[in-house]
XYZ file of C-alpha atoms in Angstrom:
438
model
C 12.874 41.684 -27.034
C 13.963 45.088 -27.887
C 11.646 47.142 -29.438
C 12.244 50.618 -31.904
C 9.178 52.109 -29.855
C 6.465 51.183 -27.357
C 3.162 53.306 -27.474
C 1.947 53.990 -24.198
C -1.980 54.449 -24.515
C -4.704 53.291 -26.910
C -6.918 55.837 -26.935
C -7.233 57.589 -30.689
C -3.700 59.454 -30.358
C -2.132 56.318 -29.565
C -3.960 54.279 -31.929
C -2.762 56.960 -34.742
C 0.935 57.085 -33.834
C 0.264 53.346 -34.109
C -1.218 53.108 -37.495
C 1.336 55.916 -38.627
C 4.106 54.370 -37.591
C 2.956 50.898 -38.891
C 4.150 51.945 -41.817
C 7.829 52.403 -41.480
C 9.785 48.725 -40.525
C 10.109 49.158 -36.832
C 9.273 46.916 -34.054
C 6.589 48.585 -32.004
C 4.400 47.881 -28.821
C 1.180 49.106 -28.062
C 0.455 49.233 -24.354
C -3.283 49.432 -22.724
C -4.063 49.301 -19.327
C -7.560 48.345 -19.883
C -9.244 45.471 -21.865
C -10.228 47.805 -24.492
C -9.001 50.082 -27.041
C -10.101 53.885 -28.006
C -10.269 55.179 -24.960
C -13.343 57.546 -24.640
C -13.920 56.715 -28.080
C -15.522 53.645 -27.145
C -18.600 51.567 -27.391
C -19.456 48.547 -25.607
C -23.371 46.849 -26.147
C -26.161 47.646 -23.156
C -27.406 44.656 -21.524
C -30.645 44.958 -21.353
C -31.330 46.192 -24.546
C -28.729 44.869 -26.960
C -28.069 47.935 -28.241
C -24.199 48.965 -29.383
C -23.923 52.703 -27.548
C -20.897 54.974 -27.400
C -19.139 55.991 -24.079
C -19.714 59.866 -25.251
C -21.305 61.004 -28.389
C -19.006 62.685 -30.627
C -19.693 65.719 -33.216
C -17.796 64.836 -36.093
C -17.751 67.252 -38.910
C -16.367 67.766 -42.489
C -13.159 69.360 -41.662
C -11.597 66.806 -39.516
C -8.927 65.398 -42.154
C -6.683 63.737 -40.012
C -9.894 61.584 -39.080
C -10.683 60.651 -42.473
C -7.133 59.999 -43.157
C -6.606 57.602 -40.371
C -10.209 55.775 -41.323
C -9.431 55.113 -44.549
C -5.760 53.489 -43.653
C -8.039 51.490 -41.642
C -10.336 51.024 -44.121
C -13.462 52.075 -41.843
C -14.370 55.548 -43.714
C -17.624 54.045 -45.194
C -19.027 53.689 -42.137
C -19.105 57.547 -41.441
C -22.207 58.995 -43.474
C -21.595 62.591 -44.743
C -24.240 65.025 -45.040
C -24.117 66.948 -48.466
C -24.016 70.399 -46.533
C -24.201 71.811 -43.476
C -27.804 71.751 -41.686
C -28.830 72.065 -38.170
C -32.645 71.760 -36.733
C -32.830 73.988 -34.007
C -35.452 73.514 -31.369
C -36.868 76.450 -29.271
C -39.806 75.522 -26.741
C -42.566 74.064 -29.896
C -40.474 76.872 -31.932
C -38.525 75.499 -34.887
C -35.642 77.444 -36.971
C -33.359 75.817 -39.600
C -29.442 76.791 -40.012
C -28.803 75.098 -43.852
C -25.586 75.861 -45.540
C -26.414 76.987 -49.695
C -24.515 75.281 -52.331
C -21.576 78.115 -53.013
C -18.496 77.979 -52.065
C -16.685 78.924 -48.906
C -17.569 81.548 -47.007
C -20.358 82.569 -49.719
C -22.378 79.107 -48.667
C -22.828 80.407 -44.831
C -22.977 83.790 -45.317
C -26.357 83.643 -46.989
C -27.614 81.212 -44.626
C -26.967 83.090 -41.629
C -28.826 86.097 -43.046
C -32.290 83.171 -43.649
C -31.466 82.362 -39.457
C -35.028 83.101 -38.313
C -34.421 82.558 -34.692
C -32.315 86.317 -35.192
C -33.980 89.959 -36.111
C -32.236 91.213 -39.117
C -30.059 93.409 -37.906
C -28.965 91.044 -35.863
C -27.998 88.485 -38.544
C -26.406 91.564 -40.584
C -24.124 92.018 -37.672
C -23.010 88.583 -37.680
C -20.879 89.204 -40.768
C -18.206 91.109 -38.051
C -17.489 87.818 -37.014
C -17.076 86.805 -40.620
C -14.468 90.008 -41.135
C -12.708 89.046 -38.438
C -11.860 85.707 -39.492
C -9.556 87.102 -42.473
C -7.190 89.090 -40.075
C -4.806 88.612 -36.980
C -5.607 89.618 -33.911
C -3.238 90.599 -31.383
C -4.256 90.020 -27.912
C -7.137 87.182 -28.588
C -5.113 84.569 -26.843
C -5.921 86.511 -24.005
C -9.890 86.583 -24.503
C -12.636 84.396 -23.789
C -15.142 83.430 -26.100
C -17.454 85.858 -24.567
C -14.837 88.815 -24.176
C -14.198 88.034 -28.188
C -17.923 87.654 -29.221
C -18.629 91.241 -27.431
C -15.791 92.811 -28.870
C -17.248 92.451 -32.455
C -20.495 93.508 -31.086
C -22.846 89.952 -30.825
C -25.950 90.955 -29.517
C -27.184 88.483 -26.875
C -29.507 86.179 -28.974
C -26.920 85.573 -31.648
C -24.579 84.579 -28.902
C -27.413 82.439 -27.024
C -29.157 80.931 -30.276
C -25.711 80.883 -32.783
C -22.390 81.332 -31.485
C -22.735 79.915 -27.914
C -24.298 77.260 -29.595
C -20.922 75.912 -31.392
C -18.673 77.246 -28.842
C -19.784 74.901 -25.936
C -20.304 71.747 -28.152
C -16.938 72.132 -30.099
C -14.667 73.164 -26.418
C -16.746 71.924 -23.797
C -16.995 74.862 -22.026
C -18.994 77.779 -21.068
C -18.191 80.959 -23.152
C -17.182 82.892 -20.291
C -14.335 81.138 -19.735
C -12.698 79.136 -23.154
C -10.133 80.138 -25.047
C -11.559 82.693 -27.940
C -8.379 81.786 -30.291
C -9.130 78.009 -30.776
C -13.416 79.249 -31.456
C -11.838 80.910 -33.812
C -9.293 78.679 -35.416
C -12.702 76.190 -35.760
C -14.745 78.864 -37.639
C -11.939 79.620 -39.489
C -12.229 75.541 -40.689
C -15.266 74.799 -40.852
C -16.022 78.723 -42.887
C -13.772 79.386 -44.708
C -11.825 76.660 -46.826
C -14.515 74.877 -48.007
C -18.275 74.291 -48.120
C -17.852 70.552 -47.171
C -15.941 71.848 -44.087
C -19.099 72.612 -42.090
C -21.316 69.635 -42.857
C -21.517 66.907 -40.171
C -20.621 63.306 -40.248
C -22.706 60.740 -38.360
C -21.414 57.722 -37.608
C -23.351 54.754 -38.486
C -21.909 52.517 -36.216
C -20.866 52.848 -32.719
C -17.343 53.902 -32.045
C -15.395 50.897 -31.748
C -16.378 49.994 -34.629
C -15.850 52.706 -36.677
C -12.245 53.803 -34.727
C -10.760 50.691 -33.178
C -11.882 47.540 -34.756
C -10.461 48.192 -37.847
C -7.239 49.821 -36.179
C -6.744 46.754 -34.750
C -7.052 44.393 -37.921
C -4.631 46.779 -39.056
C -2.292 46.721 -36.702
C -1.686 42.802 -36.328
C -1.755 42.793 -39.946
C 1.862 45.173 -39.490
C 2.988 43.015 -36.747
C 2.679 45.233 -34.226
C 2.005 43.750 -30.769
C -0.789 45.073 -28.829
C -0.872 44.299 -24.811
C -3.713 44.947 -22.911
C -4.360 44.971 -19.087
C -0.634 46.756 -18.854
C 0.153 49.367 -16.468
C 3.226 51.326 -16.908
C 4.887 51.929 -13.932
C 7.632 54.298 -15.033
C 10.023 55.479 -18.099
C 13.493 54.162 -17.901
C 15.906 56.634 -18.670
C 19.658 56.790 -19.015
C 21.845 59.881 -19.684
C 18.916 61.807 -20.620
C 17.522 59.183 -23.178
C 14.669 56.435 -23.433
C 16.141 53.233 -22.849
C 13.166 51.086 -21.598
C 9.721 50.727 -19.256
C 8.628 49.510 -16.501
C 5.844 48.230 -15.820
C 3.433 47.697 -12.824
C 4.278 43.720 -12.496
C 7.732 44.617 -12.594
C 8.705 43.553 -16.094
C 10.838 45.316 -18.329
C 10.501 46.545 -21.949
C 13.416 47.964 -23.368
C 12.725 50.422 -26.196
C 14.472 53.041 -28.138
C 11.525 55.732 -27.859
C 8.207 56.049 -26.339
C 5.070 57.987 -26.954
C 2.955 58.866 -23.695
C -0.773 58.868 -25.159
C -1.916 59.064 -21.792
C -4.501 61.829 -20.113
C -2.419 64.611 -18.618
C -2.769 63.789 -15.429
C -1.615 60.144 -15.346
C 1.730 61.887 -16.953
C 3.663 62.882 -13.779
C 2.949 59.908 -12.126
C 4.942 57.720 -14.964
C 7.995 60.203 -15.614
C 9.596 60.718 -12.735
C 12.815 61.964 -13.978
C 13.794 65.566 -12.337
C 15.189 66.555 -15.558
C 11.504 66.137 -17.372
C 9.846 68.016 -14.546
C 10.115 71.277 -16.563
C 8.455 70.145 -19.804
C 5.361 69.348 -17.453
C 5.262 71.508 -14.504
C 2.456 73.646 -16.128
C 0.383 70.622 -16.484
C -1.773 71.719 -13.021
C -2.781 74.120 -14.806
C -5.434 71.942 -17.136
C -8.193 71.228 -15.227
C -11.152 69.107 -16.442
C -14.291 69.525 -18.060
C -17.309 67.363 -17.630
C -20.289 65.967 -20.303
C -23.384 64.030 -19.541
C -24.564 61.598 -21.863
C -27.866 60.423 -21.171
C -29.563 57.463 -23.491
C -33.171 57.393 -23.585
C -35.069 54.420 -24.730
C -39.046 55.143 -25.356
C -42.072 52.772 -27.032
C -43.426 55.171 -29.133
C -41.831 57.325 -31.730
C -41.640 61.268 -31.351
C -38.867 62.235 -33.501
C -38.199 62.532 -36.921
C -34.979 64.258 -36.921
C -31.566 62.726 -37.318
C -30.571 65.000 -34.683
C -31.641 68.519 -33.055
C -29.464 71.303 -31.373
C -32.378 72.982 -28.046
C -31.963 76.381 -27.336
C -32.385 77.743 -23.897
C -32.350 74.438 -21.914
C -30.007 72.492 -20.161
C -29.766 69.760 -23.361
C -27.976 70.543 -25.529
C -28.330 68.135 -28.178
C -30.339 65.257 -29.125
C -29.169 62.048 -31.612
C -31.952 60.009 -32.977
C -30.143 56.561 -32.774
C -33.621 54.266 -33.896
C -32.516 53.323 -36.422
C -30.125 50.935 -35.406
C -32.897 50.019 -32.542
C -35.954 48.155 -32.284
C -36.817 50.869 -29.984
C -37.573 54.821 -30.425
C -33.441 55.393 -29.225
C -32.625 58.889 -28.250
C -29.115 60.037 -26.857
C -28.708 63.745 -25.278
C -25.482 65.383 -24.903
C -24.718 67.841 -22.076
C -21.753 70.040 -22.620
C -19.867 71.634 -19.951
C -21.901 69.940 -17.485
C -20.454 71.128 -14.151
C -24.182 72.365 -12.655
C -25.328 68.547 -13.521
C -22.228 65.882 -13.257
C -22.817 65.449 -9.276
C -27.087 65.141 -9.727
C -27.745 61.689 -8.536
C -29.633 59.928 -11.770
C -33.569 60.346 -11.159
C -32.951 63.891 -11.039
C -31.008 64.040 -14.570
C -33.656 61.845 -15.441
C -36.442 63.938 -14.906
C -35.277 67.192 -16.105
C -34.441 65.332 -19.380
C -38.220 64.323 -19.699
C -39.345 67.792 -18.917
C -37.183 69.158 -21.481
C -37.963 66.911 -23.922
C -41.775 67.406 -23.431
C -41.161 71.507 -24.326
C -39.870 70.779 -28.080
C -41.863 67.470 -28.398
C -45.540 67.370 -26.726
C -46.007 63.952 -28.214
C -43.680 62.118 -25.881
C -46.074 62.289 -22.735
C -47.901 59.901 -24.830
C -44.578 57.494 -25.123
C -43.667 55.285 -22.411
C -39.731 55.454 -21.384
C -38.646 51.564 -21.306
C -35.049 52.047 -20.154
C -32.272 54.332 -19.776
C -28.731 54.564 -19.491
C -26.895 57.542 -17.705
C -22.985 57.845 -18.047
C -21.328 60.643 -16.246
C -17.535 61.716 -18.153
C -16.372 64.110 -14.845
C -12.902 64.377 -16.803
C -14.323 64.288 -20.728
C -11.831 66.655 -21.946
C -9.325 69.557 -20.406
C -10.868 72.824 -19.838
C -9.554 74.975 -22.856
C -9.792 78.394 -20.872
C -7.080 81.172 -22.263
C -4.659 80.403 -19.799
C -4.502 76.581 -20.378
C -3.721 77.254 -24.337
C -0.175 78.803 -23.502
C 0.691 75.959 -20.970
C -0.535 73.063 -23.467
C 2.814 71.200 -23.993
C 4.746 70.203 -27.390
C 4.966 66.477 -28.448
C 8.817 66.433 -28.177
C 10.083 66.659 -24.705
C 13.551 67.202 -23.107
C 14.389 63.327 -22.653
C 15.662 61.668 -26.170
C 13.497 59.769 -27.788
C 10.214 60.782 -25.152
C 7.108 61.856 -26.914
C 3.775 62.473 -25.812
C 0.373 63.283 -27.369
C -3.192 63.479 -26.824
C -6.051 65.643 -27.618
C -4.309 67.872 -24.508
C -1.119 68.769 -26.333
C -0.726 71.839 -28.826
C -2.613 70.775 -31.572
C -4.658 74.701 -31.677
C -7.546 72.620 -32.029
C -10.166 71.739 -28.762
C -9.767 68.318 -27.210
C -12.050 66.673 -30.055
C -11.317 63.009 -31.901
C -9.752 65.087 -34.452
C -7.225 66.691 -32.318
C -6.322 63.222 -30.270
C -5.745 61.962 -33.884
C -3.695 64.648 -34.944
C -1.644 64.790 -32.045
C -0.784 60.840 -32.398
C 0.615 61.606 -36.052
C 2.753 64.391 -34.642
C 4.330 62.537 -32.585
C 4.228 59.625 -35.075
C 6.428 61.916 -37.335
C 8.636 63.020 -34.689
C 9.119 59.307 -33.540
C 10.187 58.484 -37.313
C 13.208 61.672 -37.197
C 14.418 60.360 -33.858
C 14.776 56.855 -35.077
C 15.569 57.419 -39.163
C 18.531 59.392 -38.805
């Protein structure tokens, strides 16, 4: 069978060039090579508990359009709850401080409630309105800063980059400040700031990921006729006078296809095009190395948290989700960001520091009994997004007609979030549709 395009990859960018291109009347082929779709936006149900958890926990916040576009084609955006505004708990030692968003419009609805941050002296939350100014003008030689470099060049002292700025940074990149790329923090606080007051607020999912992502992508898909094969491995792109004519995959089988989209991690890319004359669109891809994030799930007897979900300040965790709700026990799940010190502990050890953490912001849980827990290590969660790695993040199109590629690690001047995978698959969705419409 000859197919218009095959989709290589069903994580979230692949799913979306899927959906997008779903639409049009072309005969298309999704290829996995795993049992499963959504690729590290996955969940799959714990044994021993019964519980539906995600691979990773994901921030998802009001900004992420592409997201809420490609949920409601799928017709999964109820299950997403949106907060009204923005509003963070922040948790310091037994110390509490509140970041809540006013009802004005953008930027007016932040402004005044970073000058009510308590965990700041007041001159210090004056002097986070630089940041603010320097969100309405270009500068010239931030794609050459860090986070850190950028945040001390508009004069941050150190607790509004510890208790504020750092904060967001290392969630939203995955990265420590010192060494991410200060032009995609600021393309985020340019989102979620400035446009509009809904932009900030976070979205909790209410369901676990497959659910919410892939479930309904997949109803949607056979609905369009669009075959789906799992436990695939490509084995290479078939290419003839510098066009797309086919794959190949690992059994030995041959698809032939006018175009394909690569929706594969970056470095599974050189091993499937193999064509010299490709080599330059990728030869910087060495250049993306890989960020880990810990997600530890915690199940305890007793309840000790009332919050839906807490950002700590000054410890190793960075965040805590209060997933009980969906649990018949006390269910929390902690995110560590930019976990290189922690990836490579064995699991009592991440263990215990997690306890003695959580014991600083919430005495009560000596008193709770922990019944089971659940460790999952991401060593490659997302590509480092230092300086240097923005200017060698590739385009969609390639040099080979009718080869496309995407994922959350192409130039999408977002970081490597769900919104970025999904708005990469819809670029090359769109470029896909030129090649072939024409």
């Amino acid at each position: 069978m000859q197919f218009d395009v095959v989709i290589v990859g069903g994580g979230l960018s692949g799913l979306a060039a899927s959906i997008q291109l779903s639409q049009e009347n072309l005969k298309i082929n999704l290829i996995e090579k795993n049992s499963y779709l959504g690729g590290r936006a996955r969940s799959f149900i714990e044994n021993k508990t019964g519980d539906e958890i995600d691979d990773g926990q994901h921030l998802i916040l009001g900004c992420y359009k592409n997201s809420f576009q490609y949920l409601k084609k799928i017709k999964s955006l109820s299950l997403l709850k949106f907060h009204n505004n923005l509003e963070i708990n922040f948790r310091f030692g037994k110390r509490k401080f509140k970041l809540k968003a006013w009802n004005l419009p953008a930027p007016f609805h932040i402004i005044f409630s970073l000058l009510n941050l308590k965990s700041l002296q007041l001159k210090e939350r004056i002097n986070l309105i630089r940041i603010g100014f320097a969100l309405f003008y270009n500068e010239k030689n931030i794609s050459n800063l860090t986070v850190e470099e950028w945040l001390n060049s508009h004069k941050q002292s150190q607790n509004a980059k510890n208790y504020l700025w750092n904060v967001i940074s290392v969630g939203a990149l995955n990265g420590l400040p010192q060494n991410t790329s200060a032009e995609i923090f600021k393309n985020i606080l340019k989102e979620i700031f400035l446009y509009s007051n809904k932009n900030s607020r976070f979205v909790i999912s209410k369901l676990g990921l497959s659910k919410i992502f892939v479930e309904g992508a997949v109803k949607h898909l056979e609905t369009h006729r669009v075959k789906i094969s799992y436990n695939e491995a490509i084995e290479k792109i078939l290419i003839h006078k510098n066009s797309v004519i086919g794959v190949e995959l690992k059994n030995g089988n041959i698809i032939k296809t006018n175009s394909v989209v690569l929706s594969v991690p970056h470095s599974e890319l050189k091993k499937i095009v193999t064509n010299s004359k490709i080599e330059n669109d990728f030869k910087y891809l060495d250049q993306l190395s890989f960020s880990p994030i810990l997600n530890i799930h915690l199940w305890f007897d007793k309840y000790f948290m009332k919050e839906e979900f807490i950002s700590i300040l000054d410890s190793p965790l960075h965040w805590i989700f209060n997933k009980s709700e969906s649990s018949k026990l006390h269910y929390l799940t902690i995110v560590i960001s930019a976990a290189h010190e922690y990836i490579n502990w064995n699991n009592q050890n991440i263990l215990e520091m997690c306890k003695i953490e959580i014991e600083k912001v919430f005495p009560d849980s000596k008193n709770a009994k922990l019944i089971h827990h659940k460790i999952i290590k991401q060593k490659r969660a997302t590509f480092l997004q230092t300086p240097t790695a923005e200017k060698y993040r590739p385009e969609n199109k390639t040099s080979i007609n009718g080869l496309f590629i995407a994922g959350d690690w192409t130039k999408t001047n977002l970081p490597a979030t769900i919104e970025g995978a999904i708005l990469s698959g819809n670029n090359a969705a769109e470029l896909v549709k030129k090649y072939l419409i024409r």
